[in-house]
Short mmCIF file of N, CA and C in Angstrom, two decimals:
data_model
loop_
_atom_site.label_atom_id
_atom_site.label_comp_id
_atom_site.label_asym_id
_atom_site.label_seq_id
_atom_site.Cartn_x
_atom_site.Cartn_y
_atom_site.Cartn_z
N UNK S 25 -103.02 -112.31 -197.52
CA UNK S 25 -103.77 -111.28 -196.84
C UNK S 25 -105.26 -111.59 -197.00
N UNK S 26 -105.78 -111.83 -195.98
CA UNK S 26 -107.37 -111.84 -196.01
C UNK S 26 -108.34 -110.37 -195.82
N UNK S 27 -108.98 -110.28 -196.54
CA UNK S 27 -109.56 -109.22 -196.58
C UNK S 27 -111.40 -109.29 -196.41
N UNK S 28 -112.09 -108.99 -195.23
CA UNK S 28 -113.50 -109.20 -195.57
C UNK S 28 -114.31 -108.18 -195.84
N UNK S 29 -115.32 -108.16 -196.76
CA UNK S 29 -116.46 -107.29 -196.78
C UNK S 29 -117.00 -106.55 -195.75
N UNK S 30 -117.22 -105.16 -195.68
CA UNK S 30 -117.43 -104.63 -194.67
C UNK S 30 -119.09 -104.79 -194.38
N UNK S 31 -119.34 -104.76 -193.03
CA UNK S 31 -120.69 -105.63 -193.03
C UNK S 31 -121.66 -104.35 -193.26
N UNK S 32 -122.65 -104.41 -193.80
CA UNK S 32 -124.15 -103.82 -193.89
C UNK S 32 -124.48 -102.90 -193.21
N UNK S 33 -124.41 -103.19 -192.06
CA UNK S 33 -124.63 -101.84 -190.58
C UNK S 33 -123.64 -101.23 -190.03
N UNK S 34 -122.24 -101.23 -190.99
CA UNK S 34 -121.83 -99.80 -190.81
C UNK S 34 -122.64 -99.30 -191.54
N UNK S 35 -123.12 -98.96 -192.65
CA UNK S 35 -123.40 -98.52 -193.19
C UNK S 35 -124.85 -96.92 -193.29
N UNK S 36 -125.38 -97.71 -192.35
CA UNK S 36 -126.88 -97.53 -191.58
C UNK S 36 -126.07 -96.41 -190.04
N UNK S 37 -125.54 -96.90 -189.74
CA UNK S 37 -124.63 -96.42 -188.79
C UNK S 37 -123.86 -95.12 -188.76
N UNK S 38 -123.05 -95.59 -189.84
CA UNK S 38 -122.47 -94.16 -190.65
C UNK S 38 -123.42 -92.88 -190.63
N UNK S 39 -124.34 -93.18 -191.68
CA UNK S 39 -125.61 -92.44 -191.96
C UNK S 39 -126.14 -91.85 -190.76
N UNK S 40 -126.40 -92.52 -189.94
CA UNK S 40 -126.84 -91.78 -188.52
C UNK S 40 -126.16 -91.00 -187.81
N UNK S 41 -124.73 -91.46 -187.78
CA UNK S 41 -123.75 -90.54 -186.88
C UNK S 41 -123.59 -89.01 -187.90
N UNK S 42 -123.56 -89.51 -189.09
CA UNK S 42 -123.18 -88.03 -189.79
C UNK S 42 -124.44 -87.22 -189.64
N UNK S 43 -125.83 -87.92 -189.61
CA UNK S 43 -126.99 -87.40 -189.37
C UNK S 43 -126.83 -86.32 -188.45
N UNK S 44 -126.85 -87.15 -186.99
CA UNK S 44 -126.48 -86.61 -186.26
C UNK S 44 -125.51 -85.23 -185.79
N UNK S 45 -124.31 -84.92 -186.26
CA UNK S 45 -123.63 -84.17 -186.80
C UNK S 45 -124.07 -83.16 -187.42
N UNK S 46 -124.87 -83.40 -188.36
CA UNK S 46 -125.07 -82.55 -189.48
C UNK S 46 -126.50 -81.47 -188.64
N UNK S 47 -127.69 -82.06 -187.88
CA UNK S 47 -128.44 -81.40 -187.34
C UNK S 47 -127.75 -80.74 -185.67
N UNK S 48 -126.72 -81.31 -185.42
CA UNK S 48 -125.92 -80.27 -184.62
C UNK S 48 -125.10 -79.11 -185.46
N UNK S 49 -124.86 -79.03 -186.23
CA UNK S 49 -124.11 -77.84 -187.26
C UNK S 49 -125.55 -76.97 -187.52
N UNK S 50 -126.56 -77.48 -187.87
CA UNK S 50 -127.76 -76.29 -187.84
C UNK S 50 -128.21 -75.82 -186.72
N UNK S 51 -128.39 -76.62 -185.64
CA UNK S 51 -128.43 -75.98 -184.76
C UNK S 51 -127.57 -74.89 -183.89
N UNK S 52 -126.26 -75.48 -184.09
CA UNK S 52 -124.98 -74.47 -183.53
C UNK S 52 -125.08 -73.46 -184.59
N UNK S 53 -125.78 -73.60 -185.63
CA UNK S 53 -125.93 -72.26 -186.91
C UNK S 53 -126.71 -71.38 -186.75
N UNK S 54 -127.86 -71.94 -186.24
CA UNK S 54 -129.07 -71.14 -185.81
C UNK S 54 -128.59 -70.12 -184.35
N UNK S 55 -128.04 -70.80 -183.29
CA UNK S 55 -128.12 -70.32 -182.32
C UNK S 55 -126.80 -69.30 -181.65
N UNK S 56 -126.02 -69.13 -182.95
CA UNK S 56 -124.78 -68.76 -182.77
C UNK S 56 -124.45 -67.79 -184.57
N UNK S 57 -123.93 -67.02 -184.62
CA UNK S 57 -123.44 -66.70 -186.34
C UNK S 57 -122.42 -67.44 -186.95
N UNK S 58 -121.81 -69.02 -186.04
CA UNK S 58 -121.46 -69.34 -187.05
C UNK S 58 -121.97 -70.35 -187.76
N UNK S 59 -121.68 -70.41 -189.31
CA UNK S 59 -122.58 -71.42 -190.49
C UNK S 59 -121.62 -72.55 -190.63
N UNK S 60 -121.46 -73.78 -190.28
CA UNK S 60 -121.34 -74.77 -191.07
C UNK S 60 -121.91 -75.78 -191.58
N UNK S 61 -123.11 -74.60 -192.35
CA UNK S 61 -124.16 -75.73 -193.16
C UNK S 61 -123.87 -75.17 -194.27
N UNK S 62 -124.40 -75.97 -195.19
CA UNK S 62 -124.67 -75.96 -196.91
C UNK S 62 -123.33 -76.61 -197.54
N UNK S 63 -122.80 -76.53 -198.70
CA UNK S 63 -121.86 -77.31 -199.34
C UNK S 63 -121.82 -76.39 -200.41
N UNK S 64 -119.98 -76.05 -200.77
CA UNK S 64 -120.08 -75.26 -202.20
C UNK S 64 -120.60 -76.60 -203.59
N UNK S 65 -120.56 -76.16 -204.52
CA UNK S 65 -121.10 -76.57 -205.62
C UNK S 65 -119.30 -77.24 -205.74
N UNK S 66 -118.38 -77.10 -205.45
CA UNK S 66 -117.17 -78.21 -205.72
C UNK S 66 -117.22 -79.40 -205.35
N UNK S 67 -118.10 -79.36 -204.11
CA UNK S 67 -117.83 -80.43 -203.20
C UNK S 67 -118.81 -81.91 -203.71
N UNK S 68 -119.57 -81.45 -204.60
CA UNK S 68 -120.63 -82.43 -205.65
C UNK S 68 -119.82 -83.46 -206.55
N UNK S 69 -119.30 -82.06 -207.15
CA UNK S 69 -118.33 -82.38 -208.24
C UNK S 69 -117.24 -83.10 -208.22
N UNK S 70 -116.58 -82.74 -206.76
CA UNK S 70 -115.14 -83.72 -206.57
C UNK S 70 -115.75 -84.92 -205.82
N UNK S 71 -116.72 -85.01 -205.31
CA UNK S 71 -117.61 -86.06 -204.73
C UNK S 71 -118.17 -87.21 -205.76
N UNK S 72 -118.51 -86.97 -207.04
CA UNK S 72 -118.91 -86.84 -208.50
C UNK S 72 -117.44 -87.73 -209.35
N UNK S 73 -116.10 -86.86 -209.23
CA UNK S 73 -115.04 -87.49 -209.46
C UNK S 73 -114.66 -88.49 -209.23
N UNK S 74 -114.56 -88.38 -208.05
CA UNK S 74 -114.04 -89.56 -206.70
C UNK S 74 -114.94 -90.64 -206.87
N UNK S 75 -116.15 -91.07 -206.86
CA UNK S 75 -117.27 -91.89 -207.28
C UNK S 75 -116.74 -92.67 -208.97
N UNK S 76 -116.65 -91.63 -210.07
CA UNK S 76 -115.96 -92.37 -211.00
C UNK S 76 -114.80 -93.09 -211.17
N UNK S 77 -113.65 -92.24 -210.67
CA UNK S 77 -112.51 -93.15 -210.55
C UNK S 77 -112.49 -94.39 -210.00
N UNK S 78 -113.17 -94.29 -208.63
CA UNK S 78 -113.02 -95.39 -208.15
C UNK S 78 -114.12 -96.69 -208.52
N UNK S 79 -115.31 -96.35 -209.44
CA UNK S 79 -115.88 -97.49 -210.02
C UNK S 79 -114.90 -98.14 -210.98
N UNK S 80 -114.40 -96.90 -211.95
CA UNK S 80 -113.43 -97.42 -212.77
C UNK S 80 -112.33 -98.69 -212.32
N UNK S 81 -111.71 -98.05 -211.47
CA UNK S 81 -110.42 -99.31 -210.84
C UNK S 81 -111.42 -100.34 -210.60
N UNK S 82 -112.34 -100.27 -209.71
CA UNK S 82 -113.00 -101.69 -209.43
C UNK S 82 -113.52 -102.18 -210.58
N UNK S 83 -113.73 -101.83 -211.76
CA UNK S 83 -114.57 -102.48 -212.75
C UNK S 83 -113.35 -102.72 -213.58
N UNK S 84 -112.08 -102.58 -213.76
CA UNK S 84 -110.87 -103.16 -214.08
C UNK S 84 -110.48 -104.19 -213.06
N UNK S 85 -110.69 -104.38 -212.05
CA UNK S 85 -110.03 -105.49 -211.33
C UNK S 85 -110.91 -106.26 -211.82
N UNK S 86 -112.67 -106.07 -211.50
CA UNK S 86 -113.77 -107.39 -211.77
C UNK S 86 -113.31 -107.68 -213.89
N UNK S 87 -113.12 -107.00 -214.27
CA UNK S 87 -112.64 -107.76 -215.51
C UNK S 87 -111.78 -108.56 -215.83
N UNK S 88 -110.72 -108.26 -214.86
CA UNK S 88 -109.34 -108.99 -214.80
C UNK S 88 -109.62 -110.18 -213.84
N UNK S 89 -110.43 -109.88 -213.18
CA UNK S 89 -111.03 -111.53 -212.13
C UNK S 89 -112.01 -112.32 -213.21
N UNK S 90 -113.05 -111.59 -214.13
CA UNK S 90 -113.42 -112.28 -214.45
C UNK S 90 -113.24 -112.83 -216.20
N UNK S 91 -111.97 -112.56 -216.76
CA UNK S 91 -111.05 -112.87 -217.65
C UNK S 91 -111.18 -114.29 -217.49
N UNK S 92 -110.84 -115.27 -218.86
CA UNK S 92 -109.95 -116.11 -219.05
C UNK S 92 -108.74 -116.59 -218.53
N UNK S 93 -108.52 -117.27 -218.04
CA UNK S 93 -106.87 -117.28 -217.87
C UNK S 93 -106.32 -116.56 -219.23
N UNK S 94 -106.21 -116.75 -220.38
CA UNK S 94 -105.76 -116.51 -221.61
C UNK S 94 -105.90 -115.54 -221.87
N UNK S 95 -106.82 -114.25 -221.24
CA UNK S 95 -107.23 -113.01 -221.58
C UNK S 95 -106.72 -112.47 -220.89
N UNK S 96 -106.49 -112.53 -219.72
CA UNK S 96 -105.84 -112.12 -218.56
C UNK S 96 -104.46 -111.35 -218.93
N UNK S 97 -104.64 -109.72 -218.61
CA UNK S 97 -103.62 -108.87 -218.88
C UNK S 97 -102.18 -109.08 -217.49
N UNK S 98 -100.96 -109.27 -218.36
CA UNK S 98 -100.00 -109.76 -217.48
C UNK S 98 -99.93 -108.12 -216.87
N UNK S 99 -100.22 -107.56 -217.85
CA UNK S 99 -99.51 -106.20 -216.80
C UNK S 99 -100.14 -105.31 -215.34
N UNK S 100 -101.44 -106.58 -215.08
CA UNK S 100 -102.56 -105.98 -213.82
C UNK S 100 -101.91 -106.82 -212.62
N UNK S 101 -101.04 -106.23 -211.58
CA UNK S 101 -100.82 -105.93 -210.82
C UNK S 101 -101.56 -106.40 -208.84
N UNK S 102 -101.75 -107.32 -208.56
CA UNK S 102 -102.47 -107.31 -207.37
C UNK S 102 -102.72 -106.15 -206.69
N UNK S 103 -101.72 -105.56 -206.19
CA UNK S 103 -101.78 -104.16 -205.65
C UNK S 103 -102.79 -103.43 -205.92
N UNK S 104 -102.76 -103.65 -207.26
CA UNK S 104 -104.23 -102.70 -207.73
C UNK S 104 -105.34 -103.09 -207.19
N UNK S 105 -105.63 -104.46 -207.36
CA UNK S 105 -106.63 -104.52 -206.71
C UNK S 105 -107.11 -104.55 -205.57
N UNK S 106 -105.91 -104.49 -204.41
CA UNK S 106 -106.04 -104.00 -203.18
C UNK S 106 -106.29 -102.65 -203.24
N UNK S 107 -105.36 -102.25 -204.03
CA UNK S 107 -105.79 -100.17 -203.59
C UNK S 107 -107.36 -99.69 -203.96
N UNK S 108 -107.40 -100.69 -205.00
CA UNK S 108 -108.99 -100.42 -205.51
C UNK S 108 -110.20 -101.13 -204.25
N UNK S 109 -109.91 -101.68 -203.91
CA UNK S 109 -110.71 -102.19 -202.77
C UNK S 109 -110.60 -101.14 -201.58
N UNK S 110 -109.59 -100.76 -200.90
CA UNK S 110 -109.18 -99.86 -199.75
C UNK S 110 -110.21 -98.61 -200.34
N UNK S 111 -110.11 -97.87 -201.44
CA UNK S 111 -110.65 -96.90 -201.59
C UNK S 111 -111.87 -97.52 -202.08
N UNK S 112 -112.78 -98.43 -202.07
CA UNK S 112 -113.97 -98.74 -202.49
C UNK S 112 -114.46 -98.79 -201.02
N UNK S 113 -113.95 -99.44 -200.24
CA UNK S 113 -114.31 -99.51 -198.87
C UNK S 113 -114.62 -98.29 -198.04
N UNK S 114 -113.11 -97.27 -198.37
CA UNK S 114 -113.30 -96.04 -197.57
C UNK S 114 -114.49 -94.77 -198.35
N UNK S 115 -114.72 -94.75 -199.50
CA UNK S 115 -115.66 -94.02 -200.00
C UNK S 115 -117.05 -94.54 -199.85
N UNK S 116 -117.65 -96.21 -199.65
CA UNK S 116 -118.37 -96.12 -198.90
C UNK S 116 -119.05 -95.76 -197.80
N UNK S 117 -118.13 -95.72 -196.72
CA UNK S 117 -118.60 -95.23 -195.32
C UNK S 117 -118.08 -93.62 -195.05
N UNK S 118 -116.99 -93.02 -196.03
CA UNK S 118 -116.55 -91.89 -196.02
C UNK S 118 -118.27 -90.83 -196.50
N UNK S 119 -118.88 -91.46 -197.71
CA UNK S 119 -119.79 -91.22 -198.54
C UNK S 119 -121.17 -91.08 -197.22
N UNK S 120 -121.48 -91.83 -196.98
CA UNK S 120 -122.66 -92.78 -195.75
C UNK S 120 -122.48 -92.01 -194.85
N UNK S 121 -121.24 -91.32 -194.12
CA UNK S 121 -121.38 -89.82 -193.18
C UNK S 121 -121.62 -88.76 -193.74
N UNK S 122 -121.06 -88.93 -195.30
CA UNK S 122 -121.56 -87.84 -195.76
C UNK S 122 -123.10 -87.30 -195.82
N UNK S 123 -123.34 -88.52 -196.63
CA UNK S 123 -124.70 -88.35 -197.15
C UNK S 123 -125.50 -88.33 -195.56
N UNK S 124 -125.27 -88.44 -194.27
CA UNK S 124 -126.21 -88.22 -192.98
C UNK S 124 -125.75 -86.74 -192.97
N UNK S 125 -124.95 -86.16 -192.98
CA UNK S 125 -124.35 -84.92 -192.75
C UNK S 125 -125.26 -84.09 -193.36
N UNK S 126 -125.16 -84.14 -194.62
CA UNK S 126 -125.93 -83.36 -195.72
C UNK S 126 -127.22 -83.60 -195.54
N UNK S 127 -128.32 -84.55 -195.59
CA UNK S 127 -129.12 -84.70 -195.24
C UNK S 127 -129.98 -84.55 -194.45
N UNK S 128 -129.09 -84.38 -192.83
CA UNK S 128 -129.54 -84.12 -191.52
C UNK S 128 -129.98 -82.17 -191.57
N UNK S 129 -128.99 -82.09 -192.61
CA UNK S 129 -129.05 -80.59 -192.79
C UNK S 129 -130.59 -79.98 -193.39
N UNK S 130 -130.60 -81.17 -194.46
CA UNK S 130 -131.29 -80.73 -195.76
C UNK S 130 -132.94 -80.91 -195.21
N UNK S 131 -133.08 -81.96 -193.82
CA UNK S 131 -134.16 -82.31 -193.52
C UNK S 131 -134.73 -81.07 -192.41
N UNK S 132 -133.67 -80.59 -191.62
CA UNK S 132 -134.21 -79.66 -190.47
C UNK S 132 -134.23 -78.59 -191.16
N UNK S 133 -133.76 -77.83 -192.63
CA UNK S 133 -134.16 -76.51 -193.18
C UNK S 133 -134.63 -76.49 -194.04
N UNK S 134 -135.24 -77.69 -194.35
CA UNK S 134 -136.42 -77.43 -195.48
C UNK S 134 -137.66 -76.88 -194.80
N UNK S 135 -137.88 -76.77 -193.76
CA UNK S 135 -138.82 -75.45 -193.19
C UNK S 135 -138.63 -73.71 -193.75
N UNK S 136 -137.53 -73.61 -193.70
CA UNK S 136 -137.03 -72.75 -194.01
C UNK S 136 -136.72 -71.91 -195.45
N UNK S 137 -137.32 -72.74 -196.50
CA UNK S 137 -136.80 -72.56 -197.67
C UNK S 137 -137.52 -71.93 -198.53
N UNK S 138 -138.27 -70.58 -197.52
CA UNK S 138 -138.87 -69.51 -198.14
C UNK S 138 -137.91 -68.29 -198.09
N UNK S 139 -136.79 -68.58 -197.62
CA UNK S 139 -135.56 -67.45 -197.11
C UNK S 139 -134.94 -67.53 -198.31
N UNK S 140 -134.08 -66.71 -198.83
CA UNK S 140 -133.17 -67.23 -200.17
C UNK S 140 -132.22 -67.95 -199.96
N UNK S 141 -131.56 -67.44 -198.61
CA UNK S 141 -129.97 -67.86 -198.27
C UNK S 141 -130.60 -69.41 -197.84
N UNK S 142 -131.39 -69.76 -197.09
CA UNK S 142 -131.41 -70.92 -196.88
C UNK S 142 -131.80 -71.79 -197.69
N UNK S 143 -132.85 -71.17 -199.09
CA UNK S 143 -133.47 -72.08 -200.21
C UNK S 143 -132.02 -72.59 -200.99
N UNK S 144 -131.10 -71.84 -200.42
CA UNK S 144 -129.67 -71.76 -201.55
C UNK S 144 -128.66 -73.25 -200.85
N UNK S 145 -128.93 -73.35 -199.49
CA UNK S 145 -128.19 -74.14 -198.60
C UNK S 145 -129.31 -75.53 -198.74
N UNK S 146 -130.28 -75.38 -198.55
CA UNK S 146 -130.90 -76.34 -199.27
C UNK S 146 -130.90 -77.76 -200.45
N UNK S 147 -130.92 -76.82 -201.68
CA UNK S 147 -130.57 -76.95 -202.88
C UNK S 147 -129.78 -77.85 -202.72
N UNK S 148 -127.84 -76.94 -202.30
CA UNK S 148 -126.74 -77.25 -202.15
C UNK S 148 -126.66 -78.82 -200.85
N UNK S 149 -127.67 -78.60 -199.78
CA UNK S 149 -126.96 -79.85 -199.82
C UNK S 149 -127.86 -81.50 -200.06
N UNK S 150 -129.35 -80.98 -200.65
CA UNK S 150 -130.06 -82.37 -201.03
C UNK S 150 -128.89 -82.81 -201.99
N UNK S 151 -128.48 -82.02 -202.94
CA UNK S 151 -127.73 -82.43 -204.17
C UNK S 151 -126.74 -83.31 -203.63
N UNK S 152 -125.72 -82.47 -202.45
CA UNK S 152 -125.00 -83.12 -202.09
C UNK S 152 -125.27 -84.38 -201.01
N UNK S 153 -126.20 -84.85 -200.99
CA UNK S 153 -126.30 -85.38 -200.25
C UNK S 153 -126.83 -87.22 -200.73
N UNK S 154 -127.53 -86.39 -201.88
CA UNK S 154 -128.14 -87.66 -202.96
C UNK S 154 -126.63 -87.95 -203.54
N UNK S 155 -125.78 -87.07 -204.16
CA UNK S 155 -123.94 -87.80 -204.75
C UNK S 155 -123.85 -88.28 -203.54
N UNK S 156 -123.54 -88.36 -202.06
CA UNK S 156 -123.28 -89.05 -201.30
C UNK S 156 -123.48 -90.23 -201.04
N UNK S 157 -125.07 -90.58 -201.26
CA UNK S 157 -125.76 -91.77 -201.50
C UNK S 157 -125.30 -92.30 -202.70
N UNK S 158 -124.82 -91.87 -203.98
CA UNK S 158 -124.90 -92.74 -204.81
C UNK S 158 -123.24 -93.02 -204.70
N UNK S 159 -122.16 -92.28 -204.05
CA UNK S 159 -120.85 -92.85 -203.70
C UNK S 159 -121.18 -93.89 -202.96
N UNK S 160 -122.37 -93.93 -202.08
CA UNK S 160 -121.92 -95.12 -201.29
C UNK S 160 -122.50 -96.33 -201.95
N UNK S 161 -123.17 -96.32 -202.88
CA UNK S 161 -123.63 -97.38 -203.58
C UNK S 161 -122.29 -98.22 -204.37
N UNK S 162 -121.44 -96.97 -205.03
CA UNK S 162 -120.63 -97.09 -206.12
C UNK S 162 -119.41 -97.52 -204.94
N UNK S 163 -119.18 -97.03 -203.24
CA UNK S 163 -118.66 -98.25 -202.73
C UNK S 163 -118.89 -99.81 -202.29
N UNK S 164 -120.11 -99.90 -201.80
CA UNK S 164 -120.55 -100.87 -202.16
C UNK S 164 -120.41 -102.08 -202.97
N UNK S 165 -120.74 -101.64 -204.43
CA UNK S 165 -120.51 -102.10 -205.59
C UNK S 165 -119.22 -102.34 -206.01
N UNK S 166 -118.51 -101.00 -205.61
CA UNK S 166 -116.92 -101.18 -205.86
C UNK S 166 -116.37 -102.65 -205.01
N UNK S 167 -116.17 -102.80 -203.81
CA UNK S 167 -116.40 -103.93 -203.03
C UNK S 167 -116.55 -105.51 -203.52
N UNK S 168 -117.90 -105.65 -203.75
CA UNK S 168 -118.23 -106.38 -204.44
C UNK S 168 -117.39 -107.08 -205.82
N UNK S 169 -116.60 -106.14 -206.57
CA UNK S 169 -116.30 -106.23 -207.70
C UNK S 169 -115.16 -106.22 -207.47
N UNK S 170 -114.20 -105.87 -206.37
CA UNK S 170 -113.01 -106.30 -206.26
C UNK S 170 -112.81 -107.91 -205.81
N UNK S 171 -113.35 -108.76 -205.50
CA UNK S 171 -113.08 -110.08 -205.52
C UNK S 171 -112.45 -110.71 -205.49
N UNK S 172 -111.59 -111.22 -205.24
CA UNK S 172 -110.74 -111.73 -206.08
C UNK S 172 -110.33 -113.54 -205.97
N UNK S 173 -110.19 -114.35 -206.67
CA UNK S 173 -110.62 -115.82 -206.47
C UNK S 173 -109.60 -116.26 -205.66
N UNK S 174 -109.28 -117.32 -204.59
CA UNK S 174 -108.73 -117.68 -204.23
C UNK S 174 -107.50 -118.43 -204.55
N UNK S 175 -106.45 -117.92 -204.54
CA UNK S 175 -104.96 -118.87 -205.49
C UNK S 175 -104.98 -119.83 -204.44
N UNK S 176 -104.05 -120.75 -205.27
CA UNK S 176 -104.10 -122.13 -205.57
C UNK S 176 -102.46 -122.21 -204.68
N UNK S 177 -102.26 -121.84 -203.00
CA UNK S 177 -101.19 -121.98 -202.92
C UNK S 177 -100.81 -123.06 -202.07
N UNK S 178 -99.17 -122.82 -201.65
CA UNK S 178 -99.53 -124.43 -200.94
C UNK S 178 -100.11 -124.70 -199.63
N UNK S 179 -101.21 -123.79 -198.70
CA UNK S 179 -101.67 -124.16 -197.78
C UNK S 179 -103.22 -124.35 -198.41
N UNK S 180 -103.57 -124.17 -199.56
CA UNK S 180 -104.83 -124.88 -200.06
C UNK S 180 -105.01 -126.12 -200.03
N UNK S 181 -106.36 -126.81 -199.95
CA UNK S 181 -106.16 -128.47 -199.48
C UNK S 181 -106.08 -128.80 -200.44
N UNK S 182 -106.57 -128.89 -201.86
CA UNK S 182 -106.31 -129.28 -203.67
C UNK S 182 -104.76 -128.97 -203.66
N UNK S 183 -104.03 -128.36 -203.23
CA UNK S 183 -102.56 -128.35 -203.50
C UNK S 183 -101.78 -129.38 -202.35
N UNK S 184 -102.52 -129.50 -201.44
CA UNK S 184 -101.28 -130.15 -200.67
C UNK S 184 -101.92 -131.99 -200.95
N UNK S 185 -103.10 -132.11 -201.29
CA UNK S 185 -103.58 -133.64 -201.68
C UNK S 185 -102.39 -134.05 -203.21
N UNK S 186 -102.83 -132.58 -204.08
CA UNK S 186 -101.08 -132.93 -205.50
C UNK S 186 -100.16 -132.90 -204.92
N UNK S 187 -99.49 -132.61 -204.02
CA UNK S 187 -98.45 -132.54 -203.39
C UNK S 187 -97.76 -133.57 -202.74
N UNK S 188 -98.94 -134.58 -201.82
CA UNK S 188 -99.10 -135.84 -201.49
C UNK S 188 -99.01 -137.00 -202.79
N UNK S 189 -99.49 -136.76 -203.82
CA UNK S 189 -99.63 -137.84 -204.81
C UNK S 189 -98.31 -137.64 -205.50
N UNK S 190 -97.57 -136.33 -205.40
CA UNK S 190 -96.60 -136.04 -206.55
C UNK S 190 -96.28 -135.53 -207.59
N UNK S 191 -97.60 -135.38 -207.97
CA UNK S 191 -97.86 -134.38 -209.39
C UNK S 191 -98.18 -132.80 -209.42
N UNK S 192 -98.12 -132.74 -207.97
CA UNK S 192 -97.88 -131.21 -208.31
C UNK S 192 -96.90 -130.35 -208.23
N UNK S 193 -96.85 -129.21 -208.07
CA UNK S 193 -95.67 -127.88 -208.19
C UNK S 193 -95.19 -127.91 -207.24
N UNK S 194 -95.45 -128.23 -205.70
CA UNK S 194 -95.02 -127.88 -204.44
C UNK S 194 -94.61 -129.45 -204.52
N UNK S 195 -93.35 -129.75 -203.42
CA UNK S 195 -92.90 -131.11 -202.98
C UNK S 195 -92.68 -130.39 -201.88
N UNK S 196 -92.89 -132.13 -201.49
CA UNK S 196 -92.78 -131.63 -199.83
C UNK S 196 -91.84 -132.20 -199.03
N UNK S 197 -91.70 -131.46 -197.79
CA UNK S 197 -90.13 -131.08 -197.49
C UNK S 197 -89.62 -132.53 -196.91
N UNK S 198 -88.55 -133.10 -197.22
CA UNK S 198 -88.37 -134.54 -196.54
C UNK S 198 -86.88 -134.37 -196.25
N UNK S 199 -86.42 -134.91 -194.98
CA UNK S 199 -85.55 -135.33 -194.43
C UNK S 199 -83.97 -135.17 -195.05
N UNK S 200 -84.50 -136.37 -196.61
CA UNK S 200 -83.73 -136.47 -197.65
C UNK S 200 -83.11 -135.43 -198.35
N UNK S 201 -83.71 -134.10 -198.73
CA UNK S 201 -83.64 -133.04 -199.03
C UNK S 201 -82.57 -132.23 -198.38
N UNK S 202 -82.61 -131.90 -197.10
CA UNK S 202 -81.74 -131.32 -196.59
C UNK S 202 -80.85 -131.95 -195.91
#
């Protein structure tokens, strides 16, 4: 399975579309009674969570990539380090709408933040909006740190040149054989 790095300008991208989004929710707030601006104080926190766990797994795979052969724990799993990548990937750009969302919010009512209710929506979503930014760093990073080195199988060219000479693990398929 080949897997590539997700490029740079989603990233920038993300950020804008949730931007975007987020100063249509104040405006449909303003011009209508209903609110879907501000962020409860959970949404930091499980934002906050989600950011740790998933550095964690990635900073267990980059240890286990960057192990010894000899250090190297038998009981780590590839899988893992796919799942740890999938969710390093998706909390990046999940994070990057966030953080435009919150932001887009936090930028058109900071006019406003002589009101209480809005100094309160404020508050609530720079906060949330800076954890957003730093999830997407910690996907990013997560990314980065899932890695993983290229095995040594038999469509590698160092395996099929041993393969040719004889000395390696793979033989190759001849006539004789079957």
């Amino acid at each position: 399975m080949r897997v590539q790095r997700t490029p740079w300008w989603y990233f920038p991208i993300a950020i804008i579309i949730g931007w975007f989004f987020g100063t249509v929710a104040v405006k449909t707030a303003e011009k209508s009674g209903v609110s879907l601006i501000g962020a409860p104080w959970t949404i930091p926190i499980a934002l906050v969570i989600v950011g740790l766990v998933t550095f964690y797994l990635a900073w267990q795979v980059h240890q286990y990539v960057t192990a010894n052969n000899d250090k190297r724990k038998s009981w780590f799993d590839p899988k893992r380090a796919v799942f740890a990548l999938v969710q390093s990937k998706a909390l990046g750009i999940a994070a990057a709408l966030l953080a435009g969302w919150y932001l887009g919010q936090f930028v058109l009512l900071i006019a406003h933040v002589e009101a209480p209710y809005y100094r309160t929506i404020v508050i609530q979503c720079g906060v949330t909006g800076l954890v957003c930014l730093a999830d997407m760093v910690v996907g990013i990073v997560g990314e980065w740190m899932c890695q993983l080195p290229p095995i040594d199988g038999p469509e590698n060219p160092s395996a099929k040149r041993k393969c040719k000479k004889g000395n390696g693990l793979f033989q190759p398929a001849t006539k004789e054989r079957y």
